[in-house]
Amino acid sequence: MLITHIEHIGIAVKDLDSAITYYENVLGLKCYAIEEVADQKVKTAFFKVGDTKIELLESTDPEGPIGKFIEKKGEGIHHIAFNVPELEEAIKEVDESGIQLIDKKPRKGAEGMNIAFLHPKSTFGVLTEFCEKAD
Amino acid sequence: MLITHIEHIGIAVKDLDSAITYYENVLGLKCYAIEEVADQKVKTAFFKVGDTKIELLESTDPEGPIGKFIEKKGEGIHHIAFNVPELEEAIKEVDESGIQLIDKKPRKGAEGMNIAFLHPKSTFGVLTEFCEKAD
């Protein structure tokens, strides 16, 4: 398994605009993109911090994963995403080691990346994502 | 406010040894240090991933902050720590912007760093830490 860096940290928020104001005006970070990911029922805002991004996630549907997360746990850090150069290889390795996967095959995430999620039951409570840059 | 990068992600775990085995054997990361921080009632294990660290946190006392967190929310991502070159200046700026601070003055954290926490009530549910390298 080769992980090069943390690609992003996903943070669930109720109101994207208010959260963007805090990250920009208080923390001094710059929102460089806003994108809706229909598949995951979220609107996202991206900030770069060193070689990692912060991805704020606002639910577009109470029944979507972020809507359910906020209802159950409140706003807060939702997942951590590791950059892997070879996603299919990484999925295979994790699967063979007995870790439960949410996605056994790559799918499309924000910013056009190929992604797959590991199940938090297998990863000490941390919803873990692998991301691979699309060619 | 100048944030250079995400210094670390703090993750609360029940059993440090089992979690280290997962991060090393499955994710291929290398634990480079284990340290007890008596002040925070935790034993920590550190991994480098790009310019960020993962800090696993096992409580040494059920009444400590990590023990209480796990009792309430279960294992999972506990906080995000930003590296700031000037901690006292960062604290002052955040305080003046009306954000609630847990620490109005720097204190000592793991790896000898000077640290201060912002209150998650003011930061959209994200327990947020500032870290400054000690001289």
PDB file of C-alpha atoms in Angstrom:
ATOM      1  CA  MET A   1       0.000   0.000   0.000  1.00  0.00           C
ATOM      2  CA  LEU A   2       1.363   3.389  -0.941  1.00  0.00           C
ATOM      3  CA  ILE A   3      -0.247   6.490   0.533  1.00  0.00           C
ATOM      4  CA  THR A   4       1.455   9.706  -0.593  1.00  0.00           C
ATOM      5  CA  HIS A   5      -0.438  12.259   1.505  1.00  0.00           C
ATOM      6  CA  ILE A   6      -3.795  13.172   3.025  1.00  0.00           C
ATOM      7  CA  GLU A   7      -5.777  14.323   0.007  1.00  0.00           C
ATOM      8  CA  HIS A   8      -8.518  15.972   2.047  1.00  0.00           C
ATOM      9  CA  ILE A   9     -10.445  16.101   5.305  1.00  0.00           C
ATOM     10  CA  GLY A  10     -14.232  16.045   4.869  1.00  0.00           C
ATOM     11  CA  ILE A  11     -16.204  18.197   7.314  1.00  0.00           C
ATOM     12  CA  ALA A  12     -20.010  18.065   7.585  1.00  0.00           C
ATOM     13  CA  VAL A  13     -21.661  21.474   8.042  1.00  0.00           C
ATOM     14  CA  LYS A  14     -25.285  22.590   8.162  1.00  0.00           C
ATOM     15  CA  ASP A  15     -24.778  25.811   6.257  1.00  0.00           C
ATOM     16  CA  LEU A  16     -21.997  26.024   3.690  1.00  0.00           C
ATOM     17  CA  ASP A  17     -21.989  29.825   3.378  1.00  0.00           C
ATOM     18  CA  SER A  18     -21.582  30.449   7.119  1.00  0.00           C
ATOM     19  CA  ALA A  19     -18.837  27.841   7.352  1.00  0.00           C
ATOM     20  CA  ILE A  20     -16.999  29.306   4.349  1.00  0.00           C
ATOM     21  CA  THR A  21     -17.088  32.726   6.039  1.00  0.00           C
ATOM     22  CA  TYR A  22     -15.442  31.255   9.150  1.00  0.00           C
ATOM     23  CA  TYR A  23     -12.734  29.383   7.217  1.00  0.00           C
ATOM     24  CA  GLU A  24     -11.970  32.458   5.109  1.00  0.00           C
ATOM     25  CA  ASN A  25     -12.328  35.328   7.575  1.00  0.00           C
ATOM     26  CA  VAL A  26     -11.103  33.695  10.776  1.00  0.00           C
ATOM     27  CA  LEU A  27      -8.657  31.025   9.595  1.00  0.00           C
ATOM     28  CA  GLY A  28      -7.517  32.979   6.526  1.00  0.00           C
ATOM     29  CA  LEU A  29      -7.979  30.084   4.085  1.00  0.00           C
ATOM     30  CA  LYS A  30      -9.302  30.666   0.578  1.00  0.00           C
ATOM     31  CA  CYS A  31     -12.243  28.770  -0.908  1.00  0.00           C
ATOM     32  CA  TYR A  32     -11.085  27.941  -4.444  1.00  0.00           C
ATOM     33  CA  ALA A  33     -14.042  25.841  -5.633  1.00  0.00           C
ATOM     34  CA  ILE A  34     -17.664  25.009  -4.900  1.00  0.00           C
ATOM     35  CA  GLU A  35     -19.076  21.871  -6.472  1.00  0.00           C
ATOM     36  CA  GLU A  36     -22.271  19.862  -6.182  1.00  0.00           C
ATOM     37  CA  VAL A  37     -21.819  16.080  -6.142  1.00  0.00           C
ATOM     38  CA  ALA A  38     -25.306  14.827  -6.982  1.00  0.00           C
ATOM     39  CA  ASP A  39     -24.367  11.178  -6.430  1.00  0.00           C
ATOM     40  CA  GLN A  40     -23.511  11.876  -2.779  1.00  0.00           C
ATOM     41  CA  LYS A  41     -26.249  14.492  -2.257  1.00  0.00           C
ATOM     42  CA  VAL A  42     -23.819  17.191  -1.158  1.00  0.00           C
ATOM     43  CA  LYS A  43     -22.596  20.626  -2.053  1.00  0.00           C
ATOM     44  CA  THR A  44     -18.879  20.957  -1.331  1.00  0.00           C
ATOM     45  CA  ALA A  45     -16.456  23.833  -0.803  1.00  0.00           C
ATOM     46  CA  PHE A  46     -12.696  23.330  -1.117  1.00  0.00           C
ATOM     47  CA  PHE A  47      -9.762  25.013   0.611  1.00  0.00           C
ATOM     48  CA  LYS A  48      -6.056  24.208   0.202  1.00  0.00           C
ATOM     49  CA  VAL A  49      -3.884  23.890   3.299  1.00  0.00           C
ATOM     50  CA  GLY A  50      -0.348  22.719   2.526  1.00  0.00           C
ATOM     51  CA  ASP A  51      -0.637  19.515   0.491  1.00  0.00           C
ATOM     52  CA  THR A  52      -4.080  18.720   1.937  1.00  0.00           C
ATOM     53  CA  LYS A  53      -7.539  20.118   1.233  1.00  0.00           C
ATOM     54  CA  ILE A  54     -10.423  20.856   3.522  1.00  0.00           C
ATOM     55  CA  GLU A  55     -13.699  19.791   1.944  1.00  0.00           C
ATOM     56  CA  LEU A  56     -16.775  21.297   3.596  1.00  0.00           C
ATOM     57  CA  LEU A  57     -19.911  19.244   2.939  1.00  0.00           C
ATOM     58  CA  GLU A  58     -23.479  20.544   3.092  1.00  0.00           C
ATOM     59  CA  SER A  59     -26.248  18.043   2.512  1.00  0.00           C
ATOM     60  CA  THR A  60     -28.670  18.702  -0.338  1.00  0.00           C
ATOM     61  CA  ASP A  61     -31.046  16.016   0.976  1.00  0.00           C
ATOM     62  CA  PRO A  62     -31.836  15.054   4.614  1.00  0.00           C
ATOM     63  CA  GLU A  63     -31.746  11.394   3.522  1.00  0.00           C
ATOM     64  CA  GLY A  64     -28.240  11.712   2.054  1.00  0.00           C
ATOM     65  CA  PRO A  65     -25.150  10.509   3.966  1.00  0.00           C
ATOM     66  CA  ILE A  66     -24.204  13.978   5.274  1.00  0.00           C
ATOM     67  CA  GLY A  67     -27.788  14.778   6.275  1.00  0.00           C
ATOM     68  CA  LYS A  68     -27.967  11.542   8.251  1.00  0.00           C
ATOM     69  CA  PHE A  69     -24.524  12.085   9.789  1.00  0.00           C
ATOM     70  CA  ILE A  70     -25.463  15.557  11.075  1.00  0.00           C
ATOM     71  CA  GLU A  71     -28.780  14.302  12.429  1.00  0.00           C
ATOM     72  CA  LYS A  72     -26.998  11.545  14.358  1.00  0.00           C
ATOM     73  CA  LYS A  73     -23.731  13.167  15.430  1.00  0.00           C
ATOM     74  CA  GLY A  74     -24.032  16.885  14.693  1.00  0.00           C
ATOM     75  CA  GLU A  75     -21.674  18.957  12.599  1.00  0.00           C
ATOM     76  CA  GLY A  76     -18.009  17.955  12.571  1.00  0.00           C
ATOM     77  CA  ILE A  77     -15.233  16.010  10.902  1.00  0.00           C
ATOM     78  CA  HIS A  78     -16.798  13.357   8.689  1.00  0.00           C
ATOM     79  CA  HIS A  79     -13.980  11.512   6.942  1.00  0.00           C
ATOM     80  CA  ILE A  80     -10.310  11.418   6.038  1.00  0.00           C
ATOM     81  CA  ALA A  81      -9.154  10.799   2.469  1.00  0.00           C
ATOM     82  CA  PHE A  82      -5.751   9.409   1.559  1.00  0.00           C
ATOM     83  CA  ASN A  83      -4.192   9.919  -1.849  1.00  0.00           C
ATOM     84  CA  VAL A  84      -3.147   6.629  -3.451  1.00  0.00           C
ATOM     85  CA  PRO A  85      -1.434   6.413  -6.850  1.00  0.00           C
ATOM     86  CA  GLU A  86      -3.073   3.046  -7.656  1.00  0.00           C
ATOM     87  CA  LEU A  87      -6.644   2.849  -6.399  1.00  0.00           C
ATOM     88  CA  GLU A  88      -7.590  -0.609  -7.701  1.00  0.00           C
ATOM     89  CA  GLU A  89      -4.427  -2.069  -6.196  1.00  0.00           C
ATOM     90  CA  ALA A  90      -5.149  -0.336  -2.865  1.00  0.00           C
ATOM     91  CA  ILE A  91      -8.730  -1.686  -2.817  1.00  0.00           C
ATOM     92  CA  LYS A  92      -7.454  -5.197  -3.523  1.00  0.00           C
ATOM     93  CA  GLU A  93      -4.885  -5.041  -0.730  1.00  0.00           C
ATOM     94  CA  VAL A  94      -7.388  -3.737   1.818  1.00  0.00           C
ATOM     95  CA  ASP A  95      -9.962  -6.334   0.803  1.00  0.00           C
ATOM     96  CA  GLU A  96      -7.434  -9.151   1.121  1.00  0.00           C
ATOM     97  CA  SER A  97      -6.455  -7.965   4.602  1.00  0.00           C
ATOM     98  CA  GLY A  98     -10.052  -8.512   5.755  1.00  0.00           C
ATOM     99  CA  ILE A  99     -11.025  -4.846   6.087  1.00  0.00           C
ATOM    100  CA  GLN A 100     -14.652  -4.129   5.162  1.00  0.00           C
ATOM    101  CA  LEU A 101     -15.055  -1.885   2.110  1.00  0.00           C
ATOM    102  CA  ILE A 102     -18.037   0.317   1.264  1.00  0.00           C
ATOM    103  CA  ASP A 103     -16.865   0.440  -2.377  1.00  0.00           C
ATOM    104  CA  LYS A 104     -15.237  -2.644  -3.841  1.00  0.00           C
ATOM    105  CA  LYS A 105     -14.843  -0.789  -7.124  1.00  0.00           C
ATOM    106  CA  PRO A 106     -13.723   2.796  -7.788  1.00  0.00           C
ATOM    107  CA  ARG A 107     -16.417   5.396  -8.337  1.00  0.00           C
ATOM    108  CA  LYS A 108     -16.348   9.087  -9.183  1.00  0.00           C
ATOM    109  CA  GLY A 109     -16.007  11.686  -6.421  1.00  0.00           C
ATOM    110  CA  ALA A 110     -15.586  15.462  -6.293  1.00  0.00           C
ATOM    111  CA  GLU A 111     -12.957  17.080  -8.526  1.00  0.00           C
ATOM    112  CA  GLY A 112     -13.223  14.158 -10.955  1.00  0.00           C
ATOM    113  CA  MET A 113     -11.216  11.848  -8.692  1.00  0.00           C
ATOM    114  CA  ASN A 114     -11.608   8.087  -8.555  1.00  0.00           C
ATOM    115  CA  ILE A 115     -12.568   7.168  -5.006  1.00  0.00           C
ATOM    116  CA  ALA A 116     -13.478   4.275  -2.711  1.00  0.00           C
ATOM    117  CA  PHE A 117     -14.558   4.248   0.939  1.00  0.00           C
ATOM    118  CA  LEU A 118     -13.538   1.814   3.687  1.00  0.00           C
ATOM    119  CA  HIS A 119     -16.118   0.998   6.350  1.00  0.00           C
ATOM    120  CA  PRO A 120     -15.550   2.728   9.721  1.00  0.00           C
ATOM    121  CA  LYS A 121     -16.412  -0.522  11.526  1.00  0.00           C
ATOM    122  CA  SER A 122     -13.157  -1.932  10.184  1.00  0.00           C
ATOM    123  CA  THR A 123     -11.034   1.188  10.638  1.00  0.00           C
ATOM    124  CA  PHE A 124     -11.387   2.090  14.321  1.00  0.00           C
ATOM    125  CA  GLY A 125     -14.335   4.416  13.767  1.00  0.00           C
ATOM    126  CA  VAL A 126     -12.730   6.517  11.034  1.00  0.00           C
ATOM    127  CA  LEU A 127     -14.634   6.752   7.752  1.00  0.00           C
ATOM    128  CA  THR A 128     -11.667   6.407   5.402  1.00  0.00           C
ATOM    129  CA  GLU A 129     -11.529   7.257   1.695  1.00  0.00           C
ATOM    130  CA  PHE A 130      -8.920   6.491  -0.922  1.00  0.00           C
ATOM    131  CA  CYS A 131      -8.562   8.989  -3.809  1.00  0.00           C
ATOM    132  CA  GLU A 132      -6.719   8.572  -7.083  1.00  0.00           C
ATOM    133  CA  LYS A 133      -6.241  11.343  -9.611  1.00  0.00           C
ATOM    134  CA  ALA A 134      -8.057  10.500 -12.826  1.00  0.00           C
ATOM    135  CA  ASP A 135      -5.862  10.317 -15.940  1.00  0.00           C
TER     136      ASP A 135
ATOM    137  CA  MET B   1      -3.918  34.610  10.282  1.00  0.00           C
ATOM    138  CA  LEU B   2      -1.313  32.437   8.619  1.00  0.00           C
ATOM    139  CA  ILE B   3      -1.825  28.675   8.549  1.00  0.00           C
ATOM    140  CA  THR B   4       0.965  26.848   6.739  1.00  0.00           C
ATOM    141  CA  HIS B   5      -0.407  23.291   6.766  1.00  0.00           C
ATOM    142  CA  ILE B   6      -2.387  20.730   8.744  1.00  0.00           C
ATOM    143  CA  GLU B   7       0.046  19.731  11.469  1.00  0.00           C
ATOM    144  CA  HIS B   8      -1.900  16.644  12.497  1.00  0.00           C
ATOM    145  CA  ILE B   9      -5.238  14.873  12.695  1.00  0.00           C
ATOM    146  CA  GLY B  10      -6.066  13.500  16.151  1.00  0.00           C
ATOM    147  CA  ILE B  11      -7.916  10.176  16.210  1.00  0.00           C
ATOM    148  CA  ALA B  12      -9.396   8.674  19.390  1.00  0.00           C
ATOM    149  CA  VAL B  13      -8.940   4.904  19.706  1.00  0.00           C
ATOM    150  CA  LYS B  14      -9.712   2.436  22.471  1.00  0.00           C
ATOM    151  CA  ASP B  15      -6.616   0.315  22.021  1.00  0.00           C
ATOM    152  CA  LEU B  16      -3.464   1.943  20.697  1.00  0.00           C
ATOM    153  CA  ASP B  17      -1.653  -1.295  19.832  1.00  0.00           C
ATOM    154  CA  SER B  18      -4.489  -2.668  17.672  1.00  0.00           C
ATOM    155  CA  ALA B  19      -4.885   0.656  15.893  1.00  0.00           C
ATOM    156  CA  ILE B  20      -1.127   0.906  15.244  1.00  0.00           C
ATOM    157  CA  THR B  21      -1.232  -2.574  13.686  1.00  0.00           C
ATOM    158  CA  TYR B  22      -3.996  -1.430  11.287  1.00  0.00           C
ATOM    159  CA  TYR B  23      -2.241   1.821  10.293  1.00  0.00           C
ATOM    160  CA  GLU B  24       1.057  -0.011   9.759  1.00  0.00           C
ATOM    161  CA  ASN B  25      -0.017  -3.336   8.235  1.00  0.00           C
ATOM    162  CA  VAL B  26      -3.037  -2.249   6.207  1.00  0.00           C
ATOM    163  CA  LEU B  27      -2.326   1.393   5.330  1.00  0.00           C
ATOM    164  CA  GLY B  28       1.450   0.939   5.172  1.00  0.00           C
ATOM    165  CA  LEU B  29       2.236   3.938   7.403  1.00  0.00           C
ATOM    166  CA  LYS B  30       5.075   3.813   9.934  1.00  0.00           C
ATOM    167  CA  CYS B  31       4.653   4.687  13.601  1.00  0.00           C
ATOM    168  CA  TYR B  32       7.715   6.815  14.374  1.00  0.00           C
ATOM    169  CA  ALA B  33       6.979   7.778  17.988  1.00  0.00           C
ATOM    170  CA  ILE B  34       4.879   6.844  20.997  1.00  0.00           C
ATOM    171  CA  GLU B  35       4.514   9.425  23.739  1.00  0.00           C
ATOM    172  CA  GLU B  36       2.457   9.818  26.888  1.00  0.00           C
ATOM    173  CA  VAL B  37       1.034  13.306  27.482  1.00  0.00           C
ATOM    174  CA  ALA B  38       0.170  13.209  31.195  1.00  0.00           C
ATOM    175  CA  ASP B  39      -1.495  16.632  31.106  1.00  0.00           C
ATOM    176  CA  GLN B  40      -4.088  15.401  28.603  1.00  0.00           C
ATOM    177  CA  LYS B  41      -4.334  11.875  30.004  1.00  0.00           C
ATOM    178  CA  VAL B  42      -3.427  10.215  26.731  1.00  0.00           C
ATOM    179  CA  LYS B  43      -0.890   7.928  25.159  1.00  0.00           C
ATOM    180  CA  THR B  44      -0.215   8.959  21.556  1.00  0.00           C
ATOM    181  CA  ALA B  45       1.258   7.279  18.487  1.00  0.00           C
ATOM    182  CA  PHE B  46       2.490   9.335  15.522  1.00  0.00           C
ATOM    183  CA  PHE B  47       2.624   8.583  11.786  1.00  0.00           C
ATOM    184  CA  LYS B  48       3.815  10.900   8.992  1.00  0.00           C
ATOM    185  CA  VAL B  49       1.681  11.220   5.852  1.00  0.00           C
ATOM    186  CA  GLY B  50       2.988  13.898   3.486  1.00  0.00           C
ATOM    187  CA  ASP B  51       3.354  17.125   5.476  1.00  0.00           C
ATOM    188  CA  THR B  52       0.700  16.043   8.004  1.00  0.00           C
ATOM    189  CA  LYS B  53       0.789  13.611  10.915  1.00  0.00           C
ATOM    190  CA  ILE B  54      -1.778  11.200  12.196  1.00  0.00           C
ATOM    191  CA  GLU B  55      -1.874  11.211  15.979  1.00  0.00           C
ATOM    192  CA  LEU B  56      -3.658   8.212  17.494  1.00  0.00           C
ATOM    193  CA  LEU B  57      -4.900   8.919  21.017  1.00  0.00           C
ATOM    194  CA  GLU B  58      -5.616   6.302  23.673  1.00  0.00           C
ATOM    195  CA  SER B  59      -6.996   7.521  26.974  1.00  0.00           C
ATOM    196  CA  THR B  60      -5.024   6.714  30.122  1.00  0.00           C
ATOM    197  CA  ASP B  61      -8.006   7.739  32.310  1.00  0.00           C
ATOM    198  CA  PRO B  62     -11.754   7.287  31.669  1.00  0.00           C
ATOM    199  CA  GLU B  63     -12.261  10.818  33.043  1.00  0.00           C
ATOM    200  CA  GLY B  64      -9.775  12.361  30.583  1.00  0.00           C
ATOM    201  CA  PRO B  65     -10.944  14.161  27.411  1.00  0.00           C
ATOM    202  CA  ILE B  66     -10.383  11.168  25.098  1.00  0.00           C
ATOM    203  CA  GLY B  67     -12.019   8.740  27.519  1.00  0.00           C
ATOM    204  CA  LYS B  68     -15.094  10.977  27.680  1.00  0.00           C
ATOM    205  CA  PHE B  69     -15.122  11.502  23.903  1.00  0.00           C
ATOM    206  CA  ILE B  70     -15.109   7.741  23.221  1.00  0.00           C
ATOM    207  CA  GLU B  71     -17.815   7.133  25.819  1.00  0.00           C
ATOM    208  CA  LYS B  72     -20.040   9.755  24.177  1.00  0.00           C
ATOM    209  CA  LYS B  73     -19.280   9.380  20.474  1.00  0.00           C
ATOM    210  CA  GLY B  74     -17.251   6.197  20.058  1.00  0.00           C
ATOM    211  CA  GLU B  75     -13.864   5.895  18.395  1.00  0.00           C
ATOM    212  CA  GLY B  76     -13.110   8.260  15.533  1.00  0.00           C
ATOM    213  CA  ILE B  77     -11.586  11.533  14.380  1.00  0.00           C
ATOM    214  CA  HIS B  78     -11.250  13.804  17.405  1.00  0.00           C
ATOM    215  CA  HIS B  79      -9.605  17.033  16.231  1.00  0.00           C
ATOM    216  CA  ILE B  80      -7.721  18.823  13.483  1.00  0.00           C
ATOM    217  CA  ALA B  81      -4.550  20.787  14.216  1.00  0.00           C
ATOM    218  CA  PHE B  82      -3.259  23.619  12.060  1.00  0.00           C
ATOM    219  CA  ASN B  83       0.366  24.706  12.076  1.00  0.00           C
ATOM    220  CA  VAL B  84       0.752  28.429  12.748  1.00  0.00           C
ATOM    221  CA  PRO B  85       4.116  30.200  12.831  1.00  0.00           C
ATOM    222  CA  GLU B  86       2.945  32.713  15.476  1.00  0.00           C
ATOM    223  CA  LEU B  87       0.663  31.100  18.051  1.00  0.00           C
ATOM    224  CA  GLU B  88       0.088  34.081  20.348  1.00  0.00           C
ATOM    225  CA  GLU B  89      -0.796  36.253  17.356  1.00  0.00           C
ATOM    226  CA  ALA B  90      -3.202  33.576  16.053  1.00  0.00           C
ATOM    227  CA  ILE B  91      -4.904  33.283  19.469  1.00  0.00           C
ATOM    228  CA  LYS B  92      -5.305  37.074  19.609  1.00  0.00           C
ATOM    229  CA  GLU B  93      -6.848  37.232  16.134  1.00  0.00           C
ATOM    230  CA  VAL B  94      -9.291  34.404  16.830  1.00  0.00           C
ATOM    231  CA  ASP B  95     -10.271  35.903  20.186  1.00  0.00           C
ATOM    232  CA  GLU B  96     -10.899  39.318  18.606  1.00  0.00           C
ATOM    233  CA  SER B  97     -13.104  37.747  15.941  1.00  0.00           C
ATOM    234  CA  GLY B  98     -15.447  36.456  18.664  1.00  0.00           C
ATOM    235  CA  ILE B  99     -14.552  32.774  18.383  1.00  0.00           C
ATOM    236  CA  GLN B 100     -14.600  30.916  21.716  1.00  0.00           C
ATOM    237  CA  LEU B 101     -11.205  29.604  22.807  1.00  0.00           C
ATOM    238  CA  ILE B 102     -10.518  26.695  25.146  1.00  0.00           C
ATOM    239  CA  ASP B 103      -6.976  28.019  25.712  1.00  0.00           C
ATOM    240  CA  LYS B 104      -6.441  31.768  25.770  1.00  0.00           C
ATOM    241  CA  LYS B 105      -2.751  31.157  26.391  1.00  0.00           C
ATOM    242  CA  PRO B 106      -0.396  28.657  24.758  1.00  0.00           C
ATOM    243  CA  ARG B 107       0.291  25.447  26.616  1.00  0.00           C
ATOM    244  CA  LYS B 108       2.538  22.448  25.956  1.00  0.00           C
ATOM    245  CA  GLY B 109       1.318  19.599  23.748  1.00  0.00           C
ATOM    246  CA  ALA B 110       2.860  16.437  22.365  1.00  0.00           C
ATOM    247  CA  GLU B 111       6.245  16.654  20.648  1.00  0.00           C
ATOM    248  CA  GLY B 112       7.068  19.755  22.715  1.00  0.00           C
ATOM    249  CA  MET B 113       4.837  21.987  20.599  1.00  0.00           C
ATOM    250  CA  ASN B 114       3.068  25.079  21.884  1.00  0.00           C
ATOM    251  CA  ILE B 115      -0.653  24.558  21.389  1.00  0.00           C
ATOM    252  CA  ALA B 116      -4.092  26.114  21.921  1.00  0.00           C
ATOM    253  CA  PHE B 117      -7.572  24.738  21.268  1.00  0.00           C
ATOM    254  CA  LEU B 118     -10.593  26.563  19.834  1.00  0.00           C
ATOM    255  CA  HIS B 119     -14.006  25.529  21.106  1.00  0.00           C
ATOM    256  CA  PRO B 120     -16.017  23.339  18.679  1.00  0.00           C
ATOM    257  CA  LYS B 121     -19.163  25.355  19.492  1.00  0.00           C
ATOM    258  CA  SER B 122     -17.578  28.275  17.650  1.00  0.00           C
ATOM    259  CA  THR B 123     -16.034  26.287  14.812  1.00  0.00           C
ATOM    260  CA  PHE B 124     -18.933  24.374  13.257  1.00  0.00           C
ATOM    261  CA  GLY B 125     -18.451  21.298  15.430  1.00  0.00           C
ATOM    262  CA  VAL B 126     -14.749  20.826  14.685  1.00  0.00           C
ATOM    263  CA  LEU B 127     -12.436  20.716  17.686  1.00  0.00           C
ATOM    264  CA  THR B 128      -9.626  22.836  16.258  1.00  0.00           C
ATOM    265  CA  GLU B 129      -6.064  23.132  17.528  1.00  0.00           C
ATOM    266  CA  PHE B 130      -3.292  25.557  16.636  1.00  0.00           C
ATOM    267  CA  CYS B 131       0.292  24.286  16.929  1.00  0.00           C
ATOM    268  CA  GLU B 132       3.523  26.245  16.891  1.00  0.00           C
ATOM    269  CA  LYS B 133       6.959  24.672  16.871  1.00  0.00           C
ATOM    270  CA  ALA B 134       8.815  25.526  20.045  1.00  0.00           C
ATOM    271  CA  ASP B 135      12.117  27.396  19.586  1.00  0.00           C
TER     272      ASP B 135
END
